CSV table of C-alpha atoms and ligand atoms in Angstrom, one decimal:
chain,number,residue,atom,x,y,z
A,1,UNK,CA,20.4,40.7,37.7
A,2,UNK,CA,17.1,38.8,39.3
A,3,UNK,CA,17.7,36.2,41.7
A,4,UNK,CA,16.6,33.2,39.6
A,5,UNK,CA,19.8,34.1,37.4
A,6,UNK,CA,22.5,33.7,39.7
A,7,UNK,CA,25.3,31.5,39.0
A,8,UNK,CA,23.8,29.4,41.8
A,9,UNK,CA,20.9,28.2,40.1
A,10,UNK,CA,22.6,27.5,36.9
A,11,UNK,CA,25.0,25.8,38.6
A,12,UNK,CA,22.0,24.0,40.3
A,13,UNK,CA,19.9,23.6,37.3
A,14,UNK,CA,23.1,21.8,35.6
A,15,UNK,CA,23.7,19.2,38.8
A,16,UNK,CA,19.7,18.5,37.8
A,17,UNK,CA,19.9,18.3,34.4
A,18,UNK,CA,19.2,14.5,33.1
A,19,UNK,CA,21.1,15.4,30.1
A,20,UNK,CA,24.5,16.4,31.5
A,21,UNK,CA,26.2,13.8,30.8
A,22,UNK,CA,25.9,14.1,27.0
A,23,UNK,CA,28.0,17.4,27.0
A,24,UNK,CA,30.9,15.4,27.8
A,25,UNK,CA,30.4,13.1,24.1
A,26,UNK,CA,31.5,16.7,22.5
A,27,UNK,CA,34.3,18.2,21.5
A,28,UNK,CA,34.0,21.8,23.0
A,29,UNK,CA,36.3,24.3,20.9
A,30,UNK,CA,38.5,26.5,23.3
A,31,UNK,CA,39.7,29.6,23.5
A,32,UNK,CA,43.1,30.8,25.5
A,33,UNK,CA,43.0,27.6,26.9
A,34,UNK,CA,39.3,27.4,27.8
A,35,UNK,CA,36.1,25.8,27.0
A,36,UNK,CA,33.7,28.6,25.1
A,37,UNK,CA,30.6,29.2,24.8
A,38,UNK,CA,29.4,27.9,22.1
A,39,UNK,CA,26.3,29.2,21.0
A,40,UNK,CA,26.1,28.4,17.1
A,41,UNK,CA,25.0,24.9,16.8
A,42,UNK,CA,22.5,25.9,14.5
A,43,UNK,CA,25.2,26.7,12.1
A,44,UNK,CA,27.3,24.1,12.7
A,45,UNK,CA,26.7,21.5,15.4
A,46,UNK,CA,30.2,20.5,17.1
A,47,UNK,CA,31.6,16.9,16.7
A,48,UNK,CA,31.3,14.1,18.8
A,49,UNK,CA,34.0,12.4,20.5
A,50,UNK,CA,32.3,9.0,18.6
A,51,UNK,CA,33.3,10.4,15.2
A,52,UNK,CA,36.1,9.4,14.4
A,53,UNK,CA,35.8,6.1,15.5
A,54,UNK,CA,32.8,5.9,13.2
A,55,UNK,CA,35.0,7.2,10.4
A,56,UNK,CA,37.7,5.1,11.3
A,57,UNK,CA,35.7,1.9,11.0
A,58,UNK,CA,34.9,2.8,6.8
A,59,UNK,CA,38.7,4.1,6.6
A,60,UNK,CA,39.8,0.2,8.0
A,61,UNK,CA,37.2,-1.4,6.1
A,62,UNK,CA,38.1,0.6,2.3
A,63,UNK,CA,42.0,-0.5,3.6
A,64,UNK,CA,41.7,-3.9,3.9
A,65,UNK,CA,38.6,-5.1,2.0
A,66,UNK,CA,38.9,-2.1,-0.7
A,67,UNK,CA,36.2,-3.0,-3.6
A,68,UNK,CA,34.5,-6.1,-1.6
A,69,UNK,CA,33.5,-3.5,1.0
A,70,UNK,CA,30.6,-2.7,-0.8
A,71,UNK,CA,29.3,-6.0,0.5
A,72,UNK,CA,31.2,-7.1,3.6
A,73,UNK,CA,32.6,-4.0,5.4
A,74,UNK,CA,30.9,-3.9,8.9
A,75,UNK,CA,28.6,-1.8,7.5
A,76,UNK,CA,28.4,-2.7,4.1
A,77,UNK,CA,28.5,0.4,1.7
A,78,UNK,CA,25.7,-1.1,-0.7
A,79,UNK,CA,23.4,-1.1,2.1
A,80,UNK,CA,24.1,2.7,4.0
A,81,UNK,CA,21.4,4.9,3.4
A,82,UNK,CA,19.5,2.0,5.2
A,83,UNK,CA,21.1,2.9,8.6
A,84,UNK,CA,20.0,6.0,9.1
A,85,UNK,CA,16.4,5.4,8.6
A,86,UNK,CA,15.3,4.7,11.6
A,87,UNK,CA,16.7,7.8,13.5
A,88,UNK,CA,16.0,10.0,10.9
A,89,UNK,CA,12.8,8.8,11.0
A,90,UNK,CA,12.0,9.1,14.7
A,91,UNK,CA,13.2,12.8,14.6
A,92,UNK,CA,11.2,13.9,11.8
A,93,UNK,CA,7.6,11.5,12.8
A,94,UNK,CA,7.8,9.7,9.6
A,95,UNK,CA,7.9,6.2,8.9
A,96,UNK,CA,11.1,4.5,8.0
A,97,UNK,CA,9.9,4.3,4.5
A,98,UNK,CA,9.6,7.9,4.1
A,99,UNK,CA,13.3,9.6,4.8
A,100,UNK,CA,16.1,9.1,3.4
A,101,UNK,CA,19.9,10.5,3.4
A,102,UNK,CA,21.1,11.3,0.0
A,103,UNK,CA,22.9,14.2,-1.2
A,104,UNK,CA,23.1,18.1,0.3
A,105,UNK,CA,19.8,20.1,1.3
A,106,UNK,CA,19.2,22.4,-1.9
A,107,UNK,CA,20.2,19.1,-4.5
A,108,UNK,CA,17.3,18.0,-2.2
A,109,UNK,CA,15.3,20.7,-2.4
A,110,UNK,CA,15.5,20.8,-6.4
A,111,UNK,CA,14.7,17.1,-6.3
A,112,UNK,CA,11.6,17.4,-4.1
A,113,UNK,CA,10.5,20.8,-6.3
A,114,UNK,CA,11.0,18.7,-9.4
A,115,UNK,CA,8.6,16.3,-8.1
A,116,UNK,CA,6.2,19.0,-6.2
A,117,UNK,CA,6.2,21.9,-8.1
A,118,UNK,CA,4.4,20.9,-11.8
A,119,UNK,CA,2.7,24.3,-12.7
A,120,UNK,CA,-0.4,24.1,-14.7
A,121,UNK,CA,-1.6,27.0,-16.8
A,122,UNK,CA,-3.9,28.2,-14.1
A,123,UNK,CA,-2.2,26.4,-11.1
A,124,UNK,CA,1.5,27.9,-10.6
A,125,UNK,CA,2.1,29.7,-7.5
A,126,UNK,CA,4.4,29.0,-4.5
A,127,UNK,CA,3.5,30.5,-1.4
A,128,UNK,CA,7.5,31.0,0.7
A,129,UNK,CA,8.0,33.0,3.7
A,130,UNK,CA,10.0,36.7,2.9
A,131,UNK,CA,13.5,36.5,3.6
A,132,UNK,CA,13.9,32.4,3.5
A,133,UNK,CA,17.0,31.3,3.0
A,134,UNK,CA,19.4,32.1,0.3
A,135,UNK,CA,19.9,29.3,-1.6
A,136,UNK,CA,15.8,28.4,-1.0
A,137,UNK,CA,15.0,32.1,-2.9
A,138,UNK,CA,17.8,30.6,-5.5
A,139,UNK,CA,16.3,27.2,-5.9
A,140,UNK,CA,12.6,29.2,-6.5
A,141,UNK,CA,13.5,31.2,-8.5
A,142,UNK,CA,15.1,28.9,-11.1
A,143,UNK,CA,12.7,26.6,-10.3
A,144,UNK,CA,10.1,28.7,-11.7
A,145,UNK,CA,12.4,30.3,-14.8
A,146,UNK,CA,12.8,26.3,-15.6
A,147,UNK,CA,9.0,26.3,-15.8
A,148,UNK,CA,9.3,29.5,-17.9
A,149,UNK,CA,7.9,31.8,-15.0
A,150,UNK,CA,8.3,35.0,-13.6
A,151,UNK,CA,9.4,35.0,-10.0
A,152,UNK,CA,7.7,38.7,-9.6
A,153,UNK,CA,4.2,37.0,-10.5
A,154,UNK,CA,4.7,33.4,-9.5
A,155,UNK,CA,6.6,33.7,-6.2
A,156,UNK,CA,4.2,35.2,-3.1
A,157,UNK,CA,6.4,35.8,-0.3
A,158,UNK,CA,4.8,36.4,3.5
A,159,UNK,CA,5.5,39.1,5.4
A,160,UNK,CA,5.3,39.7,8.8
A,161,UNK,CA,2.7,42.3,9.5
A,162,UNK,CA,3.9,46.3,9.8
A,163,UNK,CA,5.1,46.4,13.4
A,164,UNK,CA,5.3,42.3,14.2
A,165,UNK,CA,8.7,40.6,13.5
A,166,UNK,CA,7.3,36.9,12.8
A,167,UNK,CA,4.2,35.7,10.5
A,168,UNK,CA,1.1,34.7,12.4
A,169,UNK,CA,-0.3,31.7,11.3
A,170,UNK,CA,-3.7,32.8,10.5
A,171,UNK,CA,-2.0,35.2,7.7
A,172,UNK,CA,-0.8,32.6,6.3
A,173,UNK,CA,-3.5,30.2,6.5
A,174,UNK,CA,-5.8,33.5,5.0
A,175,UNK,CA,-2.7,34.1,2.3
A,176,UNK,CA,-3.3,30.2,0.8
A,177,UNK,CA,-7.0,30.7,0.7
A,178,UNK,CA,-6.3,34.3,-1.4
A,179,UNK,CA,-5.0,32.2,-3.7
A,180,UNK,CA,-6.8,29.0,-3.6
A,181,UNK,CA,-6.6,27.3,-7.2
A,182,UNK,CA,-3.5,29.4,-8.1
A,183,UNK,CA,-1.9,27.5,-5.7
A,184,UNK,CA,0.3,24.8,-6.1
A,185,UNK,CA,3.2,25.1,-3.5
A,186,UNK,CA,3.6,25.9,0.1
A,187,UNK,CA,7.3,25.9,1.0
A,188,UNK,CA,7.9,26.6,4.4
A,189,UNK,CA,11.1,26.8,6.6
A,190,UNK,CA,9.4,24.8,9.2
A,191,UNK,CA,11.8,26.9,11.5
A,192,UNK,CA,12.9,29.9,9.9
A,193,UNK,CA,17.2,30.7,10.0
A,194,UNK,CA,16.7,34.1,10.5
A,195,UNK,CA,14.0,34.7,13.1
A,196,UNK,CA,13.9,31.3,14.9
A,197,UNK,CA,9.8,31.0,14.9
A,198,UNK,CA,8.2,27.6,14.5
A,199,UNK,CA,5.8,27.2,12.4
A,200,UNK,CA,3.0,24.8,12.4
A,201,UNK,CA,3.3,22.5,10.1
A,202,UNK,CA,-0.2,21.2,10.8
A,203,UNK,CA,-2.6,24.0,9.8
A,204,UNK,CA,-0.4,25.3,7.2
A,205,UNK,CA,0.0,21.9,5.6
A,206,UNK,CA,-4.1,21.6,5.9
A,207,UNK,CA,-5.2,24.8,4.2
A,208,UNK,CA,-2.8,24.0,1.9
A,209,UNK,CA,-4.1,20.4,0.9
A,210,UNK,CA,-7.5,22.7,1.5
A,211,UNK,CA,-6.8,24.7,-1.4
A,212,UNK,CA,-5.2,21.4,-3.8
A,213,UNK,CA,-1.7,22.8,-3.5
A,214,UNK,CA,0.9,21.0,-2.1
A,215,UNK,CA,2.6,21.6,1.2
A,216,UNK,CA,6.9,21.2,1.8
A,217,UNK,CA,8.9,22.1,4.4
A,218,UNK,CA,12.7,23.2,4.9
A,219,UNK,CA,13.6,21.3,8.3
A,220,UNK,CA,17.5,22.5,8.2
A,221,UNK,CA,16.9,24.6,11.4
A,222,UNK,CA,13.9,22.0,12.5
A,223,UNK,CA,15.5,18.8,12.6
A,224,UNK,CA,17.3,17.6,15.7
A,225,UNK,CA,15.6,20.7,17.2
A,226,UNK,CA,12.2,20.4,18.0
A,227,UNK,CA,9.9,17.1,17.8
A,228,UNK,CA,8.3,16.8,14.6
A,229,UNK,CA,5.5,14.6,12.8
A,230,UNK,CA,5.6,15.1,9.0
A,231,UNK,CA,3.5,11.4,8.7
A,232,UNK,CA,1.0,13.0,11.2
A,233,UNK,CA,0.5,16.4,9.8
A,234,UNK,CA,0.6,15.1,6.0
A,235,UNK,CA,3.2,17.2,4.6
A,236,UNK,CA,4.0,16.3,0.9
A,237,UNK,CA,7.7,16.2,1.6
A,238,UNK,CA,10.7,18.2,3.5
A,239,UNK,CA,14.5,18.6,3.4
A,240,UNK,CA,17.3,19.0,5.6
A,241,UNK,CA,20.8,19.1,6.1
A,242,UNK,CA,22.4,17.6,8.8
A,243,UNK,CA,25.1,20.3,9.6
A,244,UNK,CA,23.6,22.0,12.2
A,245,UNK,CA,21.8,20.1,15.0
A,246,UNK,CA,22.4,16.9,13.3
A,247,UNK,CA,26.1,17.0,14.3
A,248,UNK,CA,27.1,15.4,11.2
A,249,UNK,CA,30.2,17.8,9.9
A,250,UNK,CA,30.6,20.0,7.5
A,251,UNK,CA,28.5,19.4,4.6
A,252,UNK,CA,26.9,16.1,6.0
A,253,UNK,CA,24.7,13.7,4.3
A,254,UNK,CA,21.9,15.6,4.1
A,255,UNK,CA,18.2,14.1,3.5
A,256,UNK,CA,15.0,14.2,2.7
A,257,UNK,CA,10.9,13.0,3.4
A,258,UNK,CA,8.0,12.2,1.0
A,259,UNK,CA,4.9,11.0,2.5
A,260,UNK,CA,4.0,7.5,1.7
A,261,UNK,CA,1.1,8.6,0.1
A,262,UNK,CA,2.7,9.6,-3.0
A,263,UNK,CA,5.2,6.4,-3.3
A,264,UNK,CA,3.4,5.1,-5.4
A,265,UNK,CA,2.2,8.1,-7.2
A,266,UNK,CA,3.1,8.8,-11.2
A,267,UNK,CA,4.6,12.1,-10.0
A,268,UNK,CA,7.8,12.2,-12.6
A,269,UNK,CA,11.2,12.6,-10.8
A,270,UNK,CA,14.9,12.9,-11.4
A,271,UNK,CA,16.2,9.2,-11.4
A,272,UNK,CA,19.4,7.9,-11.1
A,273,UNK,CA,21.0,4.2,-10.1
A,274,UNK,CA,20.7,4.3,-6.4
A,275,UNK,CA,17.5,5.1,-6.5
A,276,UNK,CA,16.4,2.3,-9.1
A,277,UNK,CA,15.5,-1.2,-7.8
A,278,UNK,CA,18.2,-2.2,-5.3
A,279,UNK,CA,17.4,-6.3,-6.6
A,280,UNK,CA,18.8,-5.1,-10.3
A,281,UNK,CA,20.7,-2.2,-9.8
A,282,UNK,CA,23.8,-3.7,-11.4
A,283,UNK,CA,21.9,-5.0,-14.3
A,284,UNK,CA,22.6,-2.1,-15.8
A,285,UNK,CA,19.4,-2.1,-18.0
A,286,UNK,CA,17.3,0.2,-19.5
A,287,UNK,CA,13.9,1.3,-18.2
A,288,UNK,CA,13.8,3.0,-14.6
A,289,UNK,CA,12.0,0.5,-11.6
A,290,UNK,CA,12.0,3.2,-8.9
A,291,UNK,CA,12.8,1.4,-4.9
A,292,UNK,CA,10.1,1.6,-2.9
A,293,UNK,CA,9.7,4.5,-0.5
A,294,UNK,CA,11.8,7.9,-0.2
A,295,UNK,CA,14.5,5.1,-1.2
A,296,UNK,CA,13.5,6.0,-4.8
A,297,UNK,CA,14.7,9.4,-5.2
A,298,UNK,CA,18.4,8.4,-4.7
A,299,UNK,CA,20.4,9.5,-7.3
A,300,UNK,CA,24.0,8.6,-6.7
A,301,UNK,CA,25.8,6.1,-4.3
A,302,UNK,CA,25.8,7.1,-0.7
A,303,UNK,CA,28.8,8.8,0.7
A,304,UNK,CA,29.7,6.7,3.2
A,305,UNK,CA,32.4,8.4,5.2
A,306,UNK,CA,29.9,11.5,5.7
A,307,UNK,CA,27.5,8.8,6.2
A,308,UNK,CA,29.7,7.5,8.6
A,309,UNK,CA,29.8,10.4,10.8
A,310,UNK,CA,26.3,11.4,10.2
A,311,UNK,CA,25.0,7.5,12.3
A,312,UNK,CA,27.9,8.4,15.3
A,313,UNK,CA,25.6,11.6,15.9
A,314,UNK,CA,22.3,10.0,15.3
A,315,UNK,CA,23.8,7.5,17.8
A,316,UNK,CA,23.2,10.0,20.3
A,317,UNK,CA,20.1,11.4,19.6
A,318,UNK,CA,18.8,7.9,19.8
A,319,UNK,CA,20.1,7.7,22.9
A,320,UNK,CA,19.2,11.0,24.3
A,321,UNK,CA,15.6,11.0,22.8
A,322,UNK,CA,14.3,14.1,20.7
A,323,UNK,CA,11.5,14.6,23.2
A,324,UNK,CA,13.9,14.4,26.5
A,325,UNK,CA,16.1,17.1,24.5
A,326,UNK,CA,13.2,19.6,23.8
A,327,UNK,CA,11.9,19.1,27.5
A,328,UNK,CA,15.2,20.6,28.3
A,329,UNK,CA,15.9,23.1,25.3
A,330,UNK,CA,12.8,24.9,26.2
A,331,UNK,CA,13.7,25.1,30.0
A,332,UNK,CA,17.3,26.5,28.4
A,333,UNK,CA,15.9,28.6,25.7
A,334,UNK,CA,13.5,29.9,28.4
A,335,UNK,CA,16.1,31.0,31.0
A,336,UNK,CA,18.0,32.8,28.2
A,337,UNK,CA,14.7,34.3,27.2
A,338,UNK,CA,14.0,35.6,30.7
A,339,UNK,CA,17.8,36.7,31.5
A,340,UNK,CA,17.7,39.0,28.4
A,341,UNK,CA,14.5,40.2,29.3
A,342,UNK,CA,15.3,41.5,32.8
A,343,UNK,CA,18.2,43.3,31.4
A,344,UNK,CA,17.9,47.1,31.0
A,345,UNK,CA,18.8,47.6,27.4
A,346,UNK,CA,15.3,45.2,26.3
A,347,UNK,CA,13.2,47.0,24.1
A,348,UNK,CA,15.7,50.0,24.0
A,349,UNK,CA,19.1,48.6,22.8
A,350,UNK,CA,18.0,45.1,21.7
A,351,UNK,CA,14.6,43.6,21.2
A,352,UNK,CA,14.0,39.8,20.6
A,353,UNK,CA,12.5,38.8,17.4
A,354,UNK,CA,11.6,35.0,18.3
A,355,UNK,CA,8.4,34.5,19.5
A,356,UNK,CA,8.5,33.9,23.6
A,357,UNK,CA,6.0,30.7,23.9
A,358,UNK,CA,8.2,27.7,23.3
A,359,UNK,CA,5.6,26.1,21.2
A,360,UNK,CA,6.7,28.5,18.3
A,361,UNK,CA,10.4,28.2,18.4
A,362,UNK,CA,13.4,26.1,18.8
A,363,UNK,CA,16.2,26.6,20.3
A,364,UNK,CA,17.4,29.8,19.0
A,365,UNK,CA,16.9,33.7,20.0
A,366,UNK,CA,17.2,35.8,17.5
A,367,UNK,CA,18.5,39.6,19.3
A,368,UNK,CA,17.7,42.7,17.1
A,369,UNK,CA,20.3,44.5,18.1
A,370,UNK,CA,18.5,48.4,17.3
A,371,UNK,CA,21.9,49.6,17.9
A,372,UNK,CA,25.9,49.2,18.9
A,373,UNK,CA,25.2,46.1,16.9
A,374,UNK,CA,28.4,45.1,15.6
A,375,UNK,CA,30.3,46.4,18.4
A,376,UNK,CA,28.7,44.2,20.9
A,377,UNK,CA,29.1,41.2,18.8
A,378,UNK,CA,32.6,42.2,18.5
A,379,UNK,CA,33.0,42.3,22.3
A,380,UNK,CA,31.2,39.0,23.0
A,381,UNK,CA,33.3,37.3,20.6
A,382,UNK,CA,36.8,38.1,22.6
A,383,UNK,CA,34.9,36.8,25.1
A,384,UNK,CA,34.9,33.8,24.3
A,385,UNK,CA,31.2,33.8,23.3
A,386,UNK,CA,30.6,32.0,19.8
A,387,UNK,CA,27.3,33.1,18.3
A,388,UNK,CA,26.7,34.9,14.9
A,389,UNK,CA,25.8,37.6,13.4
A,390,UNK,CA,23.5,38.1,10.5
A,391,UNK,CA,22.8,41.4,8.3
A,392,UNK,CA,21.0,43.7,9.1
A,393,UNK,CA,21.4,43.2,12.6
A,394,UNK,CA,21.1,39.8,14.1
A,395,UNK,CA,22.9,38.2,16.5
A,396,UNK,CA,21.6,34.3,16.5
A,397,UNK,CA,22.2,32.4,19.8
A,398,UNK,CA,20.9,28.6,19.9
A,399,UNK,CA,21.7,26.8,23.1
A,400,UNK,CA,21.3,23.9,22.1
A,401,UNK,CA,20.4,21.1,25.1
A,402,UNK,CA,23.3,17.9,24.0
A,403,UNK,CA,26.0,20.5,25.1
A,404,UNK,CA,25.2,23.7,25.9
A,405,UNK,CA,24.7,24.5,30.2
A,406,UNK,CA,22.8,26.4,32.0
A,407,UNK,CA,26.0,27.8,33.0
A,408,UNK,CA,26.7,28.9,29.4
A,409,UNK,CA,23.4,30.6,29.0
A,410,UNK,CA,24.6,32.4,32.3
A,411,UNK,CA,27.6,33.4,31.2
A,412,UNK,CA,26.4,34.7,27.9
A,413,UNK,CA,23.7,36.7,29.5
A,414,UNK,CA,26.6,38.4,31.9
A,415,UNK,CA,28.9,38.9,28.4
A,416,UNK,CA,26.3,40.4,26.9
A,417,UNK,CA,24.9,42.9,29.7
A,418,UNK,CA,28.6,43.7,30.0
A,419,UNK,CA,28.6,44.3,26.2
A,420,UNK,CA,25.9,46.4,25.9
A,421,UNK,CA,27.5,49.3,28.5
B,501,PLP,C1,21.5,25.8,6.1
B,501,PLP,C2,20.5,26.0,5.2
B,501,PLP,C3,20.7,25.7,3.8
B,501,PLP,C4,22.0,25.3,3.3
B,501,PLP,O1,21.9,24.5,2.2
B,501,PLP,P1,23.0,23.4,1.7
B,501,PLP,O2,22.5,23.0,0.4
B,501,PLP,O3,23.1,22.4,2.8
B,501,PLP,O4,24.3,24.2,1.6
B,501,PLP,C5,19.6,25.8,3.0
B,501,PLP,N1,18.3,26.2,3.4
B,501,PLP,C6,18.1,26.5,4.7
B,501,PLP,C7,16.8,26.9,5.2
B,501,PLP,C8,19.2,26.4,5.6
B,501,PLP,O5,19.0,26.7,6.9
């Protein structure tokens, strides 16, 4: 192994780290009695040691106020979705007007396509990247039945070119013009599960705004991750959950954006009570008054002991800052990068599928494994290594800069050389 990968200088590069001391606000999952390495927060971030207490506080207040809660629990209930605006907000570049929290990612993302998505005759396509998402391809595809389409015709999905593993933006960008006035969607994983590249939101949003079509974003692998400015680069709206990076638990509050531009647009939505007019909500009448803002897509009353755990993590990143943690995720994601690199089975064994340059990724590598795929997974797992493994043959690694070392990066990268013989 090189010299710059030595225990030493991980050990060295952790004593430096201005971070370090968030690690310790974790709860880090053991194995035989020790701390692993836990490489999956991309899947599910782990929980903070604030949880509970956050949880506890909603739990106390349902206790002893029960109904009257609503309006004088220390957070009152009626009131929720406004606490996480602001930190949502900062982490996606939007203004507190334009997120919300409300529901899981794909009720989201039928919401938003609801809004987005009104095919004309002559205007009905939705440009997606190949191999999104699962429940994305789902939430497409009946999207488009609902409008009486045919996925085949309607749906253009992006492939990377023969050879390459990730899109180049300047396909894409050409791909939107191909269809110009066909157009009316670009849905984008801003960073996609699978491969880990970043894309950028900017240009893609602008050729498709270029073209009249409208241009969304899935943020589920984006958000917490890298920096982002949704207000900036004038994207119609995104989702996310807040699972992963967001630290939030299992099927957190998830949430969404819609650029202020179109707040006060006569774009037709799903409505519900939450989202109608907070000052007669409990008037019960007829006639929908949308809120103001993002605010207005609400449907339902806001789960507030999800919600609960959702502001102890965005506690942290407020705290931390979302630009301090990307300084440091792409020194960390660069080390791994470089360790797996200099290791013999590169470009034999295993090749890398996320782009290199930081400015096109997150977090995450994504290893091809070309063969012994399994097997090696297998062995990194007794290990003690927590990472994952998608089909065909991905394993996903996401060191991810609130907990992860650059011990743990060393340690993986001796695991998996170790693995691979
Ligand atoms: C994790 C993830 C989902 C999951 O959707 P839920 O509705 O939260 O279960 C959807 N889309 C993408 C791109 C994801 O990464």
């Amino acid at each position: 192994m090189q010299e710059q990968l030595t225990q030493k200088v991980a050990l060295a590069l952790d004593k430096r780290d201005s971070l370090k001391k968030f690690r310790k606000q974790f709860y880090i999952p053991k194995m035989k009695g020790k701390e692993v390495v836990y490489f999956t927060g991309n899947s599910l971030g782990l929980q903070p040691l604030s949880t509970q207490k956050f949880i506890q506080q909603e739990l106390k207040d349902w206790a002893t106020l029960g109904v009257e809660a609503h309006l004088h629990a220390k957070r009152p209930w009626l009131y929720y979705h406004h606490f996480s605006k602001k930190s949502l907000a900062k982490l996606v570049g939007a203004k507190p007007a334009e997120v919300v929290a409300m529901n899981q990612l794909t009720v989201n993302l039928h919401l938003m396509l609801t809004t987005f998505y009104r095919p004309t005759a002559t205007r009905y396509k939705i440009i997606a990247e190949a191999g999104a998402f699962s429940s994305d391809q789902y939430a497409f595809e009946s999207q488009l039945n609902l409008h009486g389409l045919n996925p085949e015709t309607s749906l253009i999905e992006l492939k990377p070119r023969e050879g390459e593993d990730v899109l180049r933006t300047s396909d894409i960008v050409a791909a939107i013009k191909e269809q110009g006035d066909a157009l009316a969607l670009v849905m984008i994983g801003a960073v996609q599960y699978y491969t880990g590249q970043l894309f950028d939101i900017k240009k893609i949003t602008q050729a498709a705004h270029e073209v009249g079509a409208y241009a969304g974003f899935d943020c589920a692998h984006a958000i917490g991750n890298v920096p982002l400015q949704l207000h900036k680069h004038n994207v119609d709206f995104a989702v996310w959950c807040s699972y992963k990076y967001l630290n939030s638990g299992a099927g957190g509050v998830a949430g969404v954006f819609v650029h202020e531009k179109h707040h006060n647009s006569n774009l037709p939505r799903m409505a519900g009570w939450w989202g109608h007019h907070e000052k007669e909500r409990f008037q019960m009448k007829k006639g929908f008054v949308p809120m103001p803002g993002a605010d207005g897509w609400q449907l339902s009353n806001f789960p507030v002991l999800q919600g609960a755990a959702h502001l102890a993590s965005l506690q942290i990143f407020d705290e931390a800052g979302i630009q301090n943690l990307r300084k440091k995720s792409e020194q960390l994601t660069g080390y791994l990068y470089e360790g797996l690199k200099a290791l013999p089975g590169y470009g034999k064994t295993f090749k890398i599928l996320t782009p290199q340059n930081p400015k096109e990724r997150g977090c995450q590598l994504s290893i091809y494994m070309v063969e012994k795929g399994k097997e090696v997974f297998t062995k990194l797992s007794k290990a003690g290594i927590v990472a994952d493994w998608r089909e065909p043959g991905v394993i996903r690694v996401a060191p991810v800069p609130l907990y992860n070392t650059f011990t743990d990066v060393f340690i993986f990268i001796q695991q998996f050389s170790k693995a691979l013989k």
